[in-house]
C-alpha positions as a Markdown table, in Angstrom:
| # | Residue | x | y | z |
|---|---|---|---|---|
| 1 | Met | 48.6 | -22.6 | -36.2 |
| 2 | Asn | 46.0 | -21.9 | -33.5 |
| 3 | Thr | 46.1 | -18.0 | -32.9 |
| 4 | Thr | 42.0 | -17.6 | -30.6 |
| 5 | Thr | 43.0 | -17.4 | -26.9 |
| 6 | Pro | 41.0 | -20.2 | -24.6 |
| 7 | Lys | 37.5 | -19.0 | -23.4 |
| 8 | Thr | 37.8 | -18.4 | -19.7 |
| 9 | Ser | 35.0 | -20.1 | -17.2 |
| 10 | Thr | 33.3 | -17.9 | -17.1 |
| 11 | Gln | 32.4 | -17.5 | -21.0 |
| 12 | Gln | 32.0 | -20.9 | -20.9 |
| 13 | Val | 29.0 | -20.7 | -18.5 |
| 14 | Leu | 27.7 | -17.4 | -19.9 |
| 15 | Glu | 27.6 | -19.2 | -23.4 |
| 16 | Ala | 26.4 | -22.5 | -22.1 |
| 17 | Val | 23.5 | -20.5 | -20.2 |
| 18 | Gln | 22.4 | -18.8 | -23.8 |
| 19 | Asp | 22.5 | -22.1 | -26.1 |
| 20 | Leu | 20.8 | -24.4 | -23.2 |
| 21 | His | 18.1 | -21.2 | -23.3 |
| 22 | Asn | 17.7 | -20.9 | -26.6 |
| 23 | Gln | 16.7 | -24.6 | -26.9 |
| 24 | Glu | 14.6 | -23.9 | -24.6 |
| 25 | Gln | 16.1 | -26.3 | -22.6 |
| 26 | Ile | 16.0 | -25.5 | -18.4 |
| 27 | Val | 19.2 | -24.6 | -17.4 |
| 28 | Thr | 21.1 | -26.1 | -13.8 |
| 29 | Arg | 24.0 | -26.2 | -12.7 |
| 30 | Glu | 24.1 | -29.9 | -12.9 |
| 31 | Thr | 23.3 | -29.7 | -16.7 |
| 32 | Leu | 25.4 | -26.7 | -17.3 |
| 33 | Ala | 28.2 | -29.1 | -16.2 |
| 34 | Gln | 27.0 | -31.2 | -18.2 |
| 35 | Val | 27.4 | -29.2 | -21.3 |
| 36 | Thr | 31.1 | -27.6 | -19.7 |
| 37 | Gly | 32.3 | -30.5 | -17.8 |
| 38 | Leu | 33.6 | -28.3 | -15.5 |
| 39 | Lys | 33.5 | -29.0 | -11.4 |
| 40 | Leu | 30.3 | -27.8 | -9.8 |
| 41 | Thr | 32.3 | -26.0 | -7.7 |
| 42 | Val | 33.6 | -23.7 | -10.6 |
| 43 | Ile | 29.7 | -23.8 | -11.7 |
| 44 | Asp | 28.4 | -22.5 | -8.6 |
| 45 | Asp | 31.4 | -19.7 | -8.7 |
| 46 | Arg | 30.9 | -19.2 | -11.8 |
| 47 | Leu | 26.6 | -18.6 | -11.9 |
| 48 | Gly | 27.5 | -16.3 | -9.0 |
| 49 | Val | 29.6 | -14.0 | -10.3 |
| 50 | Leu | 27.1 | -13.8 | -14.1 |
| 51 | Val | 24.5 | -13.2 | -11.4 |
| 52 | Asp | 26.0 | -10.6 | -10.2 |
| 53 | Asp | 27.1 | -8.9 | -13.4 |
| 54 | Gly | 24.0 | -9.0 | -14.6 |
| 55 | Lys | 25.0 | -10.6 | -17.2 |
| 56 | Ile | 22.1 | -14.1 | -16.2 |
| 57 | Leu | 18.8 | -14.0 | -14.0 |
| 58 | Arg | 18.2 | -16.7 | -10.8 |
| 59 | Val | 14.5 | -17.2 | -12.3 |
| 60 | Gln | 13.6 | -19.6 | -9.2 |
| 61 | Arg | 16.0 | -21.5 | -6.8 |
| 62 | Gly | 18.7 | -23.4 | -9.3 |
| 63 | Val | 17.4 | -22.1 | -12.6 |
| 64 | Phe | 19.0 | -19.3 | -14.3 |
| 65 | Val | 18.2 | -17.5 | -17.8 |
| 66 | Pro | 20.4 | -15.7 | -19.5 |
| 67 | Ala | 19.6 | -11.2 | -19.2 |
| 68 | Ala | 18.6 | -9.6 | -21.9 |
| 69 | Val | 21.3 | -7.7 | -23.3 |
| 70 | His | 20.4 | -4.2 | -25.9 |
| 71 | Pro | 22.4 | -2.1 | -28.0 |
| 72 | Pro | 22.5 | 1.4 | -26.0 |
| 73 | Ala | 19.8 | 4.0 | -27.2 |
| 74 | Arg | 20.6 | 6.2 | -29.7 |
| 75 | Ala | 19.9 | 9.6 | -29.3 |
| 76 | Met | 16.1 | 10.8 | -31.2 |
| 77 | Ser | 13.9 | 13.6 | -32.6 |
| 78 | Lys | 11.1 | 14.6 | -33.8 |
| 79 | Thr | 10.5 | 17.2 | -35.3 |
| 80 | Leu | 7.6 | 19.1 | -37.0 |
| 81 | Met | 7.9 | 20.4 | -40.4 |
| 82 | Pro | 6.0 | 23.2 | -41.3 |
| 83 | Asp | 4.2 | 21.3 | -44.4 |
| 84 | Gly | 3.0 | 19.0 | -41.7 |
| 85 | Met | 5.9 | 16.9 | -42.4 |
| 86 | Val | 7.6 | 14.7 | -39.6 |
| 87 | Lys | 11.5 | 14.8 | -39.4 |
| 88 | Leu | 11.9 | 11.6 | -36.7 |
| 89 | Glu | 16.0 | 11.0 | -36.6 |
| 90 | Ile | 17.4 | 8.1 | -34.6 |
| 91 | Gly | 20.8 | 8.0 | -34.1 |
| 92 | Asp | 22.2 | 8.6 | -37.9 |
| 93 | Asp | 19.0 | 7.1 | -39.5 |
| 94 | Val | 16.8 | 10.4 | -40.7 |
| 95 | Phe | 12.8 | 9.1 | -41.6 |
| 96 | Met | 10.9 | 11.9 | -43.9 |
| 97 | Leu | 7.3 | 11.3 | -42.2 |
| 98 | Thr | 3.5 | 11.9 | -44.1 |
| 99 | Pro | 1.0 | 13.4 | -41.6 |
| 100 | Arg | -1.0 | 10.3 | -41.5 |
| 101 | Glu | 2.9 | 7.5 | -41.4 |
| 102 | Asp | 3.3 | 10.1 | -38.4 |
| 103 | Arg | -0.1 | 9.5 | -36.9 |
| 104 | Met | 0.3 | 5.4 | -38.0 |
| 105 | Leu | 3.6 | 5.7 | -35.7 |
| 106 | Ala | 2.0 | 7.3 | -32.7 |
| 107 | Gly | -0.9 | 4.2 | -33.2 |
| 108 | Leu | 1.6 | 1.8 | -32.8 |
| 109 | Gln | 3.3 | 3.8 | -30.0 |
| 110 | Ala | 0.6 | 4.2 | -28.2 |
| 111 | Gly | 0.7 | 0.7 | -26.0 |
| 112 | Ala | 4.2 | 1.4 | -25.3 |
| 113 | Ala | 3.2 | 4.9 | -24.1 |
| 114 | Ala | 0.9 | 3.4 | -21.9 |
| 115 | Gln | 3.4 | 1.4 | -20.2 |
| 116 | Phe | 6.0 | 3.7 | -19.8 |
| 117 | Ala | 2.8 | 6.2 | -17.9 |
| 118 | Ser | 2.2 | 2.8 | -16.1 |
| 119 | Ile | 5.6 | 2.1 | -14.5 |
| 120 | Asp | 5.8 | 5.4 | -13.6 |
| 121 | Leu | 3.3 | 6.2 | -12.1 |
| 122 | Gly | 4.0 | 2.7 | -10.1 |
| 123 | Gln | 7.7 | 3.8 | -9.3 |
| 124 | Gln | 6.7 | 7.9 | -7.9 |
| 125 | Ala | 3.6 | 5.5 | -5.6 |
| 126 | Leu | 5.9 | 2.8 | -4.3 |
| 127 | Arg | 8.6 | 6.2 | -3.5 |
| 128 | Val | 5.5 | 7.9 | -2.1 |
| 129 | Asn | 4.2 | 4.9 | 0.3 |
| 130 | Thr | 8.3 | 3.7 | 1.3 |
| 131 | Glu | 8.3 | 8.1 | 2.7 |
| 132 | Leu | 4.5 | 7.1 | 4.3 |
| 133 | Ala | 5.9 | 4.2 | 5.9 |
| 134 | Asp | 8.6 | 5.7 | 7.0 |
| 135 | Gln | 6.7 | 8.5 | 9.0 |
| 136 | Val | 4.0 | 6.2 | 10.9 |
| 137 | Arg | 7.3 | 4.1 | 12.1 |
| 138 | Lys | 8.6 | 7.0 | 13.0 |
| 139 | Leu | 5.3 | 8.7 | 14.4 |
| 140 | Thr | 4.4 | 4.9 | 16.1 |
| 141 | Arg | 8.2 | 4.9 | 18.1 |
| 142 | Glu | 7.8 | 8.4 | 19.3 |
| 143 | Val | 4.1 | 7.8 | 20.5 |
| 144 | Ala | 5.9 | 4.9 | 21.9 |
| 145 | Ala | 8.1 | 7.2 | 24.0 |
| 146 | Leu | 5.8 | 9.4 | 24.5 |
| 147 | Lys | 3.2 | 7.3 | 26.5 |
| 148 | Glu | 6.6 | 5.6 | 28.3 |
| 149 | Arg | 7.4 | 9.0 | 30.3 |
| 150 | His | 3.4 | 9.7 | 31.2 |
| 151 | Asp | 2.0 | 7.8 | 34.4 |
| 152 | Pro | -0.6 | 5.7 | 34.2 |
| 153 | Ser | -3.7 | 7.8 | 34.1 |
| 154 | Gln | -2.0 | 9.8 | 31.3 |
| 155 | Arg | -1.7 | 6.3 | 29.3 |
| 156 | Ser | -5.3 | 5.9 | 29.1 |
| 157 | Leu | -6.4 | 9.6 | 27.8 |
| 158 | Leu | -3.9 | 8.7 | 25.0 |
| 159 | Glu | -5.2 | 5.2 | 24.5 |
| 160 | Ala | -8.6 | 6.8 | 24.4 |
């Protein structure tokens, strides 16, 4: 007796996207229709749902890849012990590192730290740039409104 629940069309499409991608195949709606046996209208609808849910990504028109799925981040702490040892806790795992191991780990993590700093700096720059662009647009509108209110002799003074 089969007690498994039949897969939904969404599950079928998601699994087909993952399988094709793992086989280094280009994932298109047509290949998904061939693999799953579903109609193109169903494939299109399910692809839209999966993209909206963040489970797959559209890398270019008509080409899809599965989104990376990572487990939730665990709590972490690093404690410097009085004897120079380092206690590193990640979730329920505890690691006791010698000072040398701590330095070696720090060296391995330096690239990730630099990447984090770069991403953060880029996000800050984007926020500042957006705010400045908004202010420039606002000031441009205000200047245009002032020009409209003044007579032509004043307008030439403003343009100078």
